[in-house]
mmCIF file of C-alpha atoms in Angstrom:
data_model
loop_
_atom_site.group_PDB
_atom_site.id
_atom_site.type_symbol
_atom_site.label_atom_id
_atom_site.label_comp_id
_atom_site.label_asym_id
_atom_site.label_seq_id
_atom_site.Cartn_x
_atom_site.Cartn_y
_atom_site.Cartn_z
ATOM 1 C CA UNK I 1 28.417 -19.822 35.956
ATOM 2 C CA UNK I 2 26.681 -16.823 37.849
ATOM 3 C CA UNK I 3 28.281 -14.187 35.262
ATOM 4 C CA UNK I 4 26.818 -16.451 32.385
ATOM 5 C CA UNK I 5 23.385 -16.497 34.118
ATOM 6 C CA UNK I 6 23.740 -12.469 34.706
ATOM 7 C CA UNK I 7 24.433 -12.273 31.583
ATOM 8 C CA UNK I 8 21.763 -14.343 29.760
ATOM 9 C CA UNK I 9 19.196 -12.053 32.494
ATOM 10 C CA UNK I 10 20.318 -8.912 30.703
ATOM 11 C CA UNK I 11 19.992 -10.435 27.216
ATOM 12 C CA UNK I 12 16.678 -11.529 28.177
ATOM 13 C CA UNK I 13 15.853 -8.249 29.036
ATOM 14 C CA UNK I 14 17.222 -6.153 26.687
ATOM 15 C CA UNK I 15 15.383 -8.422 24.295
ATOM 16 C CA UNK I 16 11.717 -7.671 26.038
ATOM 17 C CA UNK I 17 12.830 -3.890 26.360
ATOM 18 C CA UNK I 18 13.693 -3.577 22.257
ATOM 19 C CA UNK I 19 10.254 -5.602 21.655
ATOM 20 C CA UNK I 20 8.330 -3.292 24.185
ATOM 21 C CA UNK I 21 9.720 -0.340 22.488
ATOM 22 C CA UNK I 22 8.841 -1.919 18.852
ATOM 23 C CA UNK I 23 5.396 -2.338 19.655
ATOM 24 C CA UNK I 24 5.057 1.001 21.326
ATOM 25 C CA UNK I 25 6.540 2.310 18.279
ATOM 26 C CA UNK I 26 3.901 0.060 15.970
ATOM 27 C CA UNK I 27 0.976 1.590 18.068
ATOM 28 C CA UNK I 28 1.828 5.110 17.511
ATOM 29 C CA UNK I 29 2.615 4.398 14.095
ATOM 30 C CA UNK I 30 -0.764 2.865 13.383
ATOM 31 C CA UNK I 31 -2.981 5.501 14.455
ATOM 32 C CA UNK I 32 -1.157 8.079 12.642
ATOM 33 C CA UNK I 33 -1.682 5.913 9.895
ATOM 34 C CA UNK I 34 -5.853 5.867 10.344
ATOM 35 C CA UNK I 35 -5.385 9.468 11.016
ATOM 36 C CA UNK I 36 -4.227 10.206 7.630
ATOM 37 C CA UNK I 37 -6.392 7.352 6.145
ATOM 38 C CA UNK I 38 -9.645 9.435 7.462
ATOM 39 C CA UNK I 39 -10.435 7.759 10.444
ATOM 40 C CA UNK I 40 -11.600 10.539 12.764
ATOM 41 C CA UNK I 41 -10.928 8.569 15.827
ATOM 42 C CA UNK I 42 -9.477 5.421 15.272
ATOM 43 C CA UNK I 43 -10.280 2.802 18.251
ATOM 44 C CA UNK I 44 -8.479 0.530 19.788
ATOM 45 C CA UNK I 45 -9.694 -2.594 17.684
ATOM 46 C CA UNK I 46 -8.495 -0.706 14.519
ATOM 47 C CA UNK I 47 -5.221 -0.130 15.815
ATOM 48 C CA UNK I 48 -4.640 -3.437 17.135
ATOM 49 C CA UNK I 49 -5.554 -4.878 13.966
ATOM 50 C CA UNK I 50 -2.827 -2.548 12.143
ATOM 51 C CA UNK I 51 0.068 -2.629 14.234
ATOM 52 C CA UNK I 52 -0.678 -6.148 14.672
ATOM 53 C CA UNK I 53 -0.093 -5.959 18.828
ATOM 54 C CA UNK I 54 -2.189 -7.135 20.879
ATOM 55 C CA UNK I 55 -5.665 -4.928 22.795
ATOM 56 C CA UNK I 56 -3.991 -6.277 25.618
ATOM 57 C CA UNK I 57 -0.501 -5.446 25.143
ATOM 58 C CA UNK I 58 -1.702 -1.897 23.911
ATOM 59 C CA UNK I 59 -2.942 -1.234 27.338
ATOM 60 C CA UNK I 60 -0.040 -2.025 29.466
ATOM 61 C CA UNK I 61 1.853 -0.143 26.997
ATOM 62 C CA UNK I 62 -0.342 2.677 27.268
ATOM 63 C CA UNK I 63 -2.914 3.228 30.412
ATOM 64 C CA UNK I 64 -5.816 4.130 28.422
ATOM 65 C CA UNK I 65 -6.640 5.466 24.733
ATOM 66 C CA UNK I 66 -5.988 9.295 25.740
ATOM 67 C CA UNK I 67 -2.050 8.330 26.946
ATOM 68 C CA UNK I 68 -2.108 6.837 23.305
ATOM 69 C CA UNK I 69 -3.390 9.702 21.823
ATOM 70 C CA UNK I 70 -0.894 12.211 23.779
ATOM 71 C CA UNK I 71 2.098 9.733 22.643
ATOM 72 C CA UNK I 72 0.744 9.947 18.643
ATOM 73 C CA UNK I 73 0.576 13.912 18.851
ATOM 74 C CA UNK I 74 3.943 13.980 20.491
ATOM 75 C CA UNK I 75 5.341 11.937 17.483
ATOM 76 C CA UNK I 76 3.035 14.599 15.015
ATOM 77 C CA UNK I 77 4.993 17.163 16.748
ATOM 78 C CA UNK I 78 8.493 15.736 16.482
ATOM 79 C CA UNK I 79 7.525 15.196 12.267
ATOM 80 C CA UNK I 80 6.101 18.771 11.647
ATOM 81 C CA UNK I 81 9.066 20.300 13.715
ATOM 82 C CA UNK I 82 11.351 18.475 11.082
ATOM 83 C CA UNK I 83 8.926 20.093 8.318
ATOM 84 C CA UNK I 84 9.599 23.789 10.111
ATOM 85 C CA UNK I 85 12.604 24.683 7.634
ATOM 86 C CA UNK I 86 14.178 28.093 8.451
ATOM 87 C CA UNK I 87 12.593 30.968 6.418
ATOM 88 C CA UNK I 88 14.185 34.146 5.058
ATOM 89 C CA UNK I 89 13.799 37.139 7.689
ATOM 90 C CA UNK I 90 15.343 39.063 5.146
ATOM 91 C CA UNK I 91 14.935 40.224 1.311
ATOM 92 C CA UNK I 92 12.278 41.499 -0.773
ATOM 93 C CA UNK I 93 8.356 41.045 1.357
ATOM 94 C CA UNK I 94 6.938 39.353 -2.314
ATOM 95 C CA UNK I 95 9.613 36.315 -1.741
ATOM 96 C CA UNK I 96 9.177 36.143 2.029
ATOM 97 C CA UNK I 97 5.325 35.968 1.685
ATOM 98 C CA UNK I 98 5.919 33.256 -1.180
ATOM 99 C CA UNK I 99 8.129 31.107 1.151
ATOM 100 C CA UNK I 100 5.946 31.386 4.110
ATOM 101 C CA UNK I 101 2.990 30.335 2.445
ATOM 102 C CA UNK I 102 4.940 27.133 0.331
ATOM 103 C CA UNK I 103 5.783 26.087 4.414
ATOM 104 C CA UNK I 104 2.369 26.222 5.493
ATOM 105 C CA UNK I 105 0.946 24.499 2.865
ATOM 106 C CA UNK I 106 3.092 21.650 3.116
ATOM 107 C CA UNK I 107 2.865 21.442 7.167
ATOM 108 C CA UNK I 108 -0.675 22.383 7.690
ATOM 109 C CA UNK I 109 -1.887 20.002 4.819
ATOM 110 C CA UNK I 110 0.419 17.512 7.040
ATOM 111 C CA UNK I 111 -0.894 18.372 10.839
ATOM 112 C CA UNK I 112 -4.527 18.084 9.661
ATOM 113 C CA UNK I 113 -5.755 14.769 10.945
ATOM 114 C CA UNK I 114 -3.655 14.742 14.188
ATOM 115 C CA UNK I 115 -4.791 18.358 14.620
ATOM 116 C CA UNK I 116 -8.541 17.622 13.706
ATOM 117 C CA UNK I 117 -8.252 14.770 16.549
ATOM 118 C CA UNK I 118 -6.288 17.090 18.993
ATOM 119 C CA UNK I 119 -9.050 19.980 18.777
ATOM 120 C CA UNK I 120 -12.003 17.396 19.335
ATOM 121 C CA UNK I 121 -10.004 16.072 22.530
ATOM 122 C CA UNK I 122 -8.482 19.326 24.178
ATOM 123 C CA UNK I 123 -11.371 20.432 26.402
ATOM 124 C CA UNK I 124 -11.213 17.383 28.452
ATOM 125 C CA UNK I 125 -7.543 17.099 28.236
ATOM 126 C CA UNK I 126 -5.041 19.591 29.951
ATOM 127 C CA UNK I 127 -2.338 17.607 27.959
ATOM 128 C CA UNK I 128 -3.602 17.951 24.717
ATOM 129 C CA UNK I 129 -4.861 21.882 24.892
ATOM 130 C CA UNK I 130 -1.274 22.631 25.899
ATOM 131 C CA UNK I 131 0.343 20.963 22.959
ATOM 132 C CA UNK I 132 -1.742 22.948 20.365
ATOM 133 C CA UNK I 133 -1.272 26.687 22.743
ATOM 134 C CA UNK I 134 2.442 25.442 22.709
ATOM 135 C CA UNK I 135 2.213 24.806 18.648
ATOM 136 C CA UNK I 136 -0.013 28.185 17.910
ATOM 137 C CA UNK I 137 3.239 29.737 19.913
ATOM 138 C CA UNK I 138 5.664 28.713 17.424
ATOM 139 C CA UNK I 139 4.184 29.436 14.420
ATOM 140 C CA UNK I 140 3.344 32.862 15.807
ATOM 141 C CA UNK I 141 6.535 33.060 16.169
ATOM 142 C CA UNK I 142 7.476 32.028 12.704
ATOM 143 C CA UNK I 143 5.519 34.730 11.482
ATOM 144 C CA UNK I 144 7.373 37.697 13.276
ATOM 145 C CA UNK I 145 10.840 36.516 12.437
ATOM 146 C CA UNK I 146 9.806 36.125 8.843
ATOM 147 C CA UNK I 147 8.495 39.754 9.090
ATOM 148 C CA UNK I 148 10.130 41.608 11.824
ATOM 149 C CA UNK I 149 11.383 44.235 9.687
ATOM 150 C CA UNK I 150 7.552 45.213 8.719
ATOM 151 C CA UNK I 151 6.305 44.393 12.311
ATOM 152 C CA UNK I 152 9.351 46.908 13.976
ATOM 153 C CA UNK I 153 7.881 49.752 12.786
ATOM 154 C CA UNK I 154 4.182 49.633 14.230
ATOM 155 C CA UNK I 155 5.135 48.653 17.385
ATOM 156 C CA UNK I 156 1.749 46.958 18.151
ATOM 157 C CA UNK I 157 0.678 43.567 17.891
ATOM 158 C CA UNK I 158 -2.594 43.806 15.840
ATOM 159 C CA UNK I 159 -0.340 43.353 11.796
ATOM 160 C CA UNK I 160 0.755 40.467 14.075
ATOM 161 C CA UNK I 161 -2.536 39.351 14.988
ATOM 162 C CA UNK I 162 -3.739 39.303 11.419
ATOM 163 C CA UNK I 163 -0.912 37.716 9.800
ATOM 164 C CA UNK I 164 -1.296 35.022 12.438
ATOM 165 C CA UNK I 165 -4.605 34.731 11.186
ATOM 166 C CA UNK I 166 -4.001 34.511 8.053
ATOM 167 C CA UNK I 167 -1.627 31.743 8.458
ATOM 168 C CA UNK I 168 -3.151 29.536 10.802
ATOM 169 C CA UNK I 169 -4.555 26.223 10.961
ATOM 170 C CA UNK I 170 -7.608 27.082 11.190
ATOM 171 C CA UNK I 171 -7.737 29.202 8.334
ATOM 172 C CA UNK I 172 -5.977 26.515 6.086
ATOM 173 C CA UNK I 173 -9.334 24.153 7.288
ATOM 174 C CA UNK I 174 -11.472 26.651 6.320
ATOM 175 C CA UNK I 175 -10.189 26.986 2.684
ATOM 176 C CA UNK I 176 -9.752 23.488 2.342
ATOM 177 C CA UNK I 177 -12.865 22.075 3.694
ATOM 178 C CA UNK I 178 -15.489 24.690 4.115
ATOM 179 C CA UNK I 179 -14.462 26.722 0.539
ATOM 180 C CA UNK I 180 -13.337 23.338 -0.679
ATOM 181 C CA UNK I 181 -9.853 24.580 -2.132
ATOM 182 C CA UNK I 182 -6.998 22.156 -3.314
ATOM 183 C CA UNK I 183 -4.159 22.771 -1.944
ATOM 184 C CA UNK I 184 -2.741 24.952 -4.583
ATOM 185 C CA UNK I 185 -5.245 27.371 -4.638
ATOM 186 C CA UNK I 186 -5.576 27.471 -0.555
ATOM 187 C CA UNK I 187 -1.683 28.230 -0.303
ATOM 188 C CA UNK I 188 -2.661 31.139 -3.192
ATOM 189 C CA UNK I 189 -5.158 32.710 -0.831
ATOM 190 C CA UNK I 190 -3.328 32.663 2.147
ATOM 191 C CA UNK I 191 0.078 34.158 -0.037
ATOM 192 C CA UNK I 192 -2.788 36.842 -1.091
ATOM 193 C CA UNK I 193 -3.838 37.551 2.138
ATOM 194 C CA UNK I 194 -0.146 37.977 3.674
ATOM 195 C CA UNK I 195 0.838 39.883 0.833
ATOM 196 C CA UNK I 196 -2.605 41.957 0.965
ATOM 197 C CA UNK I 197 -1.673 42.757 5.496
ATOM 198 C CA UNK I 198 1.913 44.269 4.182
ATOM 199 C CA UNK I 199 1.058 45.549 1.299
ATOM 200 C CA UNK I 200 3.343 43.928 -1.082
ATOM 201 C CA UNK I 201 1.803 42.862 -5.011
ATOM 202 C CA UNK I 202 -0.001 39.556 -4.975
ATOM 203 C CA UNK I 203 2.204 36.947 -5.997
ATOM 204 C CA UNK I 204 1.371 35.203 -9.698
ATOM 205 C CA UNK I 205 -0.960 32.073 -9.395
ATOM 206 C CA UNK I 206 0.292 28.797 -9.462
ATOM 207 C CA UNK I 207 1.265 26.871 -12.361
ATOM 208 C CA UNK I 208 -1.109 25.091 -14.125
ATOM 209 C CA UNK I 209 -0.717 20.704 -13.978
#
């Protein structure tokens, strides 16, 4: 009798462990989902109502709105790291530019509300402004494997600098929000401006739809 009642205690809570983790799983999936909607900061009441859990079960799964935010940018980071595909270090610049900038248009156009939320929140969180110095790292990174045979010879940083630049974020919000680009003609630029820091022929503009 006392292994069946052992027993039915696991089962019991196993069962409230897999529904924790469901509706942890629905909250983070729910804001990402206003994110991309265009909700700048989605509250609480918004995400309740689309995850369908609870305000108060949302805040004994999470302590407060900013441990909510830090999980949703974790899960960003796990998606856009699956979105990093490995680019040619190797073969002529032209095609290496061209690759680069197909991968950023696809993951910046991807990061952009998480990242939009992320900047507005960094200065007051520690968390937060270490994820996006930690990100900035890796696609710095990106950039001088794709092109270490051009970087080798200069042996500075500043082509570095510039081609980081180039392929940032931030740059990708400027020429999609400020210049008002479609994608398309934003991944064009930034392909032009690559191609323009190593000196390699613009590549041919995109098809037309």
């Amino acid at each position: 009798m006392e292994g069946g009642a052992d027993a039915g205690a696991m089962a019991v809570a196993d069962g409230r462990t897999r529904r924790r983790l469901r509706n942890r799983e629905a909250v983070v999936d729910a804001i990402l989902d206003l994110l991309g909607e265009g909700h700048a900061q989605p509250t609480s009441a918004q995400v309740s109502e689309r995850s369908g859990v609870s305000l108060r079960s949302i805040f004994r799964l999470f302590d407060d709105m900013e441990s909510l935010h830090r999980a949703a940018i974790a899960r960003q980071a796990e998606r856009v790291a699956a979105l990093m595909t490995p680019m040619p270090s190797t073969g002529p610049v032209a095609d290496r530019v061209a690759a680069l900038a197909d991968s950023r248009a696809v993951v910046l156009e991807a990061i952009t509300p998480v990242r939009r939320l992320a900047v507005r929140l960094a200065p007051t969180s520690p968390p937060l402004a270490a994820e996006l110095t930690r990100a900035a790292g890796a696609f710095r990174a990106q950039v001088a494997d794709v092109f270490a045979a051009e970087l080798a010879p200069g042996g500075g940083t500043g082509l570095l600098d510039a081609l980081d630049v180039a392929t940032s974020w931030e740059a990708w919000e400027r020429l999609r929000v400020t210049q008002g680009l479609a994608v398309d003609e934003a991944r064009a630029v930034v392909a032009r401006l690559v191609g323009a820091l190593l000196g390699a022929a613009p590549p041919p503009p995109p098809p037309a739809d």
